[in-house]
Short mmCIF file of C-alpha atoms in Angstrom, two decimals:
data_model
loop_
_atom_site.label_atom_id
_atom_site.label_comp_id
_atom_site.label_asym_id
_atom_site.label_seq_id
_atom_site.Cartn_x
_atom_site.Cartn_y
_atom_site.Cartn_z
CA UNK A 1 0.24 0.11 0.11
CA UNK A 2 1.38 3.40 -0.95
CA UNK A 3 1.11 5.56 2.22
CA UNK A 4 2.83 8.54 3.91
CA UNK A 5 3.11 8.36 7.70
CA UNK A 6 3.69 11.44 9.62
CA UNK A 7 5.08 11.86 13.03
CA UNK A 8 2.67 12.78 16.07
CA UNK A 9 1.23 15.90 17.65
CA UNK A 10 3.50 18.15 19.29
CA UNK A 11 2.55 20.68 21.97
CA UNK A 12 5.47 23.36 22.24
CA UNK A 13 6.24 27.00 23.45
CA UNK A 14 7.08 30.06 21.63
CA UNK A 15 10.61 29.80 20.66
CA UNK A 16 10.78 26.42 20.74
CA UNK A 17 12.44 24.43 17.64
CA UNK A 18 10.75 21.23 16.00
CA UNK A 19 10.99 18.93 13.33
CA UNK A 20 8.27 16.73 12.22
CA UNK A 21 8.70 13.99 9.53
CA UNK A 22 6.69 12.32 6.81
CA UNK A 23 7.79 8.75 5.85
CA UNK A 24 6.60 7.20 2.48
CA UNK A 25 6.10 3.48 1.98
CA UNK A 26 4.79 1.32 -0.71
CA UNK A 27 6.39 2.98 -3.83
CA UNK A 28 9.83 4.40 -4.89
CA UNK A 29 10.46 7.58 -2.48
CA UNK A 30 12.89 8.96 -4.79
CA UNK A 31 10.63 9.14 -7.84
CA UNK A 32 8.32 11.57 -6.54
CA UNK A 33 8.62 15.40 -4.99
CA UNK A 34 7.29 15.52 -1.45
CA UNK A 35 5.25 18.69 -0.49
CA UNK A 36 4.27 20.45 2.78
CA UNK A 37 0.47 21.86 3.39
CA UNK A 38 -0.46 24.01 6.13
CA UNK A 39 -4.45 24.14 7.53
CA UNK A 40 -4.73 26.52 10.13
CA UNK A 41 -7.82 26.54 12.21
CA UNK A 42 -10.84 27.81 10.35
CA UNK A 43 -8.48 28.64 7.47
CA UNK A 44 -8.22 26.75 4.00
CA UNK A 45 -5.01 24.96 2.62
CA UNK A 46 -1.65 26.63 1.87
CA UNK A 47 1.21 25.41 -0.09
CA UNK A 48 4.58 25.92 1.71
CA UNK A 49 7.28 24.14 0.16
CA UNK A 50 8.40 20.77 -2.06
CA UNK A 51 11.32 18.69 -2.08
CA UNK A 52 12.62 16.57 -4.58
CA UNK A 53 14.34 13.59 -2.81
CA UNK A 54 17.34 12.31 -5.33
CA UNK A 55 19.30 15.74 -4.95
CA UNK A 56 17.24 17.59 -1.75
CA UNK A 57 16.10 20.38 -3.97
CA UNK A 58 13.58 22.65 -2.34
CA UNK A 59 11.03 25.53 -3.53
CA UNK A 60 9.39 27.55 -0.99
CA UNK A 61 6.37 29.52 -1.06
CA UNK A 62 7.12 33.32 -0.63
CA UNK A 63 4.72 33.16 2.46
CA UNK A 64 7.21 30.43 4.07
CA UNK A 65 10.74 31.17 2.58
CA UNK A 66 13.03 31.83 5.47
CA UNK A 67 10.37 30.74 8.16
CA UNK A 68 10.56 26.97 7.60
CA UNK A 69 13.09 24.33 6.48
CA UNK A 70 12.31 21.36 4.25
CA UNK A 71 14.62 18.40 4.18
CA UNK A 72 14.90 14.82 3.05
CA UNK A 73 16.77 11.60 4.45
CA UNK A 74 16.70 9.30 1.19
CA UNK A 75 18.12 6.47 3.31
CA UNK A 76 14.89 6.13 5.32
CA UNK A 77 12.43 7.44 2.85
CA UNK A 78 11.63 10.49 5.06
CA UNK A 79 10.75 14.30 4.56
CA UNK A 80 11.14 16.79 7.20
CA UNK A 81 9.37 20.18 8.01
CA UNK A 82 11.45 21.88 10.71
CA UNK A 83 11.09 25.37 12.80
CA UNK A 84 14.00 26.99 14.55
CA UNK A 85 11.79 29.29 16.49
CA UNK A 86 7.99 28.69 16.63
CA UNK A 87 5.40 31.44 17.17
CA UNK A 88 2.03 30.92 18.28
CA UNK A 89 0.88 31.57 14.72
CA UNK A 90 2.42 28.20 13.70
CA UNK A 91 -0.16 26.44 15.49
CA UNK A 92 -2.12 24.42 12.55
CA UNK A 93 -2.25 20.84 11.08
CA UNK A 94 0.63 20.20 8.62
CA UNK A 95 0.27 17.73 5.88
CA UNK A 96 2.77 16.26 3.68
CA UNK A 97 1.62 15.13 0.27
CA UNK A 98 3.16 13.25 -2.88
CA UNK A 99 3.42 15.17 -6.19
CA UNK A 100 2.51 13.26 -9.21
CA UNK A 101 2.83 14.51 -12.83
CA UNK A 102 1.10 11.57 -14.63
CA UNK A 103 -1.83 9.51 -13.63
CA UNK A 104 -3.34 6.67 -15.85
CA UNK A 105 -1.26 8.32 -18.91
CA UNK A 106 -2.66 11.59 -18.52
CA UNK A 107 -0.03 14.69 -17.41
CA UNK A 108 -1.19 16.35 -14.30
CA UNK A 109 0.50 18.15 -11.58
CA UNK A 110 -1.53 17.04 -8.23
CA UNK A 111 -0.97 15.46 -4.78
CA UNK A 112 -2.16 12.25 -5.10
CA UNK A 113 -0.98 10.66 -1.66
CA UNK A 114 -1.69 12.76 1.50
CA UNK A 115 -0.02 11.66 5.13
CA UNK A 116 -2.35 11.79 7.87
CA UNK A 117 -1.62 15.16 9.33
CA UNK A 118 0.63 16.49 12.30
CA UNK A 119 -1.07 18.67 14.75
CA UNK A 120 1.21 21.36 16.03
CA UNK A 121 0.05 23.62 19.34
CA UNK A 122 2.17 26.44 19.87
CA UNK A 123 1.24 27.86 23.23
CA UNK A 124 2.87 29.57 26.21
CA UNK B 1 0.98 33.90 -9.41
CA UNK B 2 -2.32 32.43 -10.29
CA UNK B 3 -4.96 32.84 -7.63
CA UNK B 4 -7.80 30.71 -7.59
CA UNK B 5 -11.26 32.13 -6.21
CA UNK B 6 -13.77 29.74 -5.27
CA UNK B 7 -17.58 29.89 -4.83
CA UNK B 8 -19.64 29.87 -3.23
CA UNK B 9 -18.04 29.96 0.28
CA UNK B 10 -20.96 27.41 1.69
CA UNK B 11 -23.33 25.32 -0.27
CA UNK B 12 -26.48 23.80 1.67
CA UNK B 13 -27.67 20.96 -0.20
CA UNK B 14 -30.32 18.21 0.16
CA UNK B 15 -29.70 14.53 -0.22
CA UNK B 16 -29.97 13.41 -3.78
CA UNK B 17 -29.63 16.86 -5.31
CA UNK B 18 -26.63 18.40 -7.48
CA UNK B 19 -24.11 20.66 -6.14
CA UNK B 20 -22.01 22.91 -8.58
CA UNK B 21 -18.96 24.25 -7.20
CA UNK B 22 -16.86 27.12 -9.03
CA UNK B 23 -13.05 27.83 -9.22
CA UNK B 24 -11.96 31.02 -11.50
CA UNK B 25 -8.32 31.59 -12.25
CA UNK B 26 -6.67 34.94 -12.25
CA UNK B 27 -4.80 33.98 -15.34
CA UNK B 28 -5.67 31.73 -17.97
CA UNK B 29 -4.50 28.09 -17.24
CA UNK B 30 -2.96 27.07 -20.41
CA UNK B 31 -2.36 22.89 -19.57
CA UNK B 32 -5.57 22.52 -17.58
CA UNK B 33 -3.42 21.28 -14.60
CA UNK B 34 -6.11 22.15 -12.25
CA UNK B 35 -7.09 19.51 -9.51
CA UNK B 36 -9.74 19.08 -6.86
CA UNK B 37 -9.85 17.61 -3.54
CA UNK B 38 -12.27 16.66 -0.76
CA UNK B 39 -11.35 17.14 2.82
CA UNK B 40 -14.02 15.68 5.41
CA UNK B 41 -13.67 17.02 9.07
CA UNK B 42 -11.14 15.57 10.86
CA UNK B 43 -9.46 13.94 7.89
CA UNK B 44 -6.89 14.56 5.19
CA UNK B 45 -7.42 16.30 1.76
CA UNK B 46 -8.16 13.38 -0.71
CA UNK B 47 -7.29 13.87 -4.54
CA UNK B 48 -10.87 13.93 -6.63
CA UNK B 49 -10.09 15.05 -9.77
CA UNK B 50 -7.02 15.68 -11.98
CA UNK B 51 -5.98 17.46 -15.07
CA UNK B 52 -9.61 19.26 -14.71
CA UNK B 53 -11.70 16.38 -15.42
CA UNK B 54 -10.00 13.10 -14.77
CA UNK B 55 -11.52 11.03 -11.72
CA UNK B 56 -8.74 9.70 -9.42
CA UNK B 57 -8.94 5.83 -8.79
CA UNK B 58 -11.74 5.06 -6.66
CA UNK B 59 -13.66 8.06 -6.80
CA UNK B 60 -17.39 7.76 -7.54
CA UNK B 61 -18.63 8.73 -10.78
CA UNK B 62 -21.25 11.11 -9.15
CA UNK B 63 -18.08 13.52 -9.22
CA UNK B 64 -17.14 15.14 -12.30
CA UNK B 65 -14.98 17.78 -13.27
CA UNK B 66 -15.05 20.26 -16.27
CA UNK B 67 -13.72 23.65 -17.58
CA UNK B 68 -10.63 25.33 -19.24
CA UNK B 69 -9.23 28.48 -19.32
CA UNK B 70 -9.97 30.44 -16.54
CA UNK B 71 -13.32 28.47 -15.22
CA UNK B 72 -13.76 25.21 -13.76
CA UNK B 73 -16.38 23.31 -12.35
CA UNK B 74 -16.75 20.46 -9.72
CA UNK B 75 -20.19 18.90 -10.07
CA UNK B 76 -21.65 16.52 -7.49
CA UNK B 77 -24.86 14.57 -8.52
CA UNK B 78 -27.18 12.42 -6.24
CA UNK B 79 -25.67 14.32 -3.03
CA UNK B 80 -24.88 11.92 -0.16
CA UNK B 81 -24.54 12.65 3.52
CA UNK B 82 -20.86 11.36 2.94
CA UNK B 83 -20.18 14.30 0.78
CA UNK B 84 -20.23 16.58 3.44
CA UNK B 85 -16.85 18.18 3.36
CA UNK B 86 -14.76 21.26 2.21
CA UNK B 87 -13.59 21.22 -1.42
CA UNK B 88 -10.42 23.08 -2.64
CA UNK B 89 -9.53 23.44 -6.27
CA UNK B 90 -5.54 23.63 -6.93
CA UNK B 91 -3.07 24.60 -9.83
CA UNK B 92 0.35 24.54 -10.11
CA UNK B 93 2.54 26.53 -12.45
CA UNK B 94 6.06 28.17 -12.50
CA UNK B 95 7.15 26.26 -9.69
CA UNK B 96 4.36 27.42 -7.45
CA UNK B 97 1.28 25.38 -5.95
CA UNK B 98 -1.65 27.26 -5.23
CA UNK B 99 -5.06 26.11 -3.43
CA UNK B 100 -8.44 28.33 -3.76
CA UNK B 101 -9.76 29.07 -0.51
CA UNK B 102 -12.58 26.11 -0.37
CA UNK B 103 -16.05 25.62 -0.69
CA UNK B 104 -18.02 24.04 2.30
CA UNK B 105 -20.84 21.71 1.08
CA UNK B 106 -23.22 21.05 4.03
CA UNK B 107 -26.02 18.35 3.68
CA UNK B 108 -29.35 19.90 4.59
#
């Protein structure tokens, strides 16, 4: 079964650092980009950034550039999202998702597999 | 950067009826790389439609996507209670991935 499994919920204080993970299984991890998407309370989905596992090339949304770091460990098929100093406004659910550019022979650019989400709560 | 605007914000529909959701792009989407996702309460999003009109694996044929250029539509026929969710459109271009703000579908 193709799946992305994310690390568990986190409760942190402002100023703390944090690294959450997303492990892929059931497919060739290096063949697909992995994206991170934020869902804040009462808001919609926001694309944060994306990484290509073979060379760790990452692109960020301008809204998140410099605020987070996306990385990958090919040896464990795991992608990471990290913060060096959390703020209360980082409270959200964070999803990883697999990007695909071909489905059933049709060109596309979509996220076909999603992790279950990691709830991050930042509060003093 | 392409901005996606979804309407309406909330749609209240009775079981068995049809729901029509709109996604309008601020610029023409030339490759039809427009996807739709369903997010039920407490669950992760799931891919419904890709390339504007192709259904993802396992998606019932009650869901259909259409449109081109700047105007795209997700139609749900014969609504069921399990269709209660937020629906997002999404586009990629110039190494940017963008979501619409979502349409919440409520079942009366």
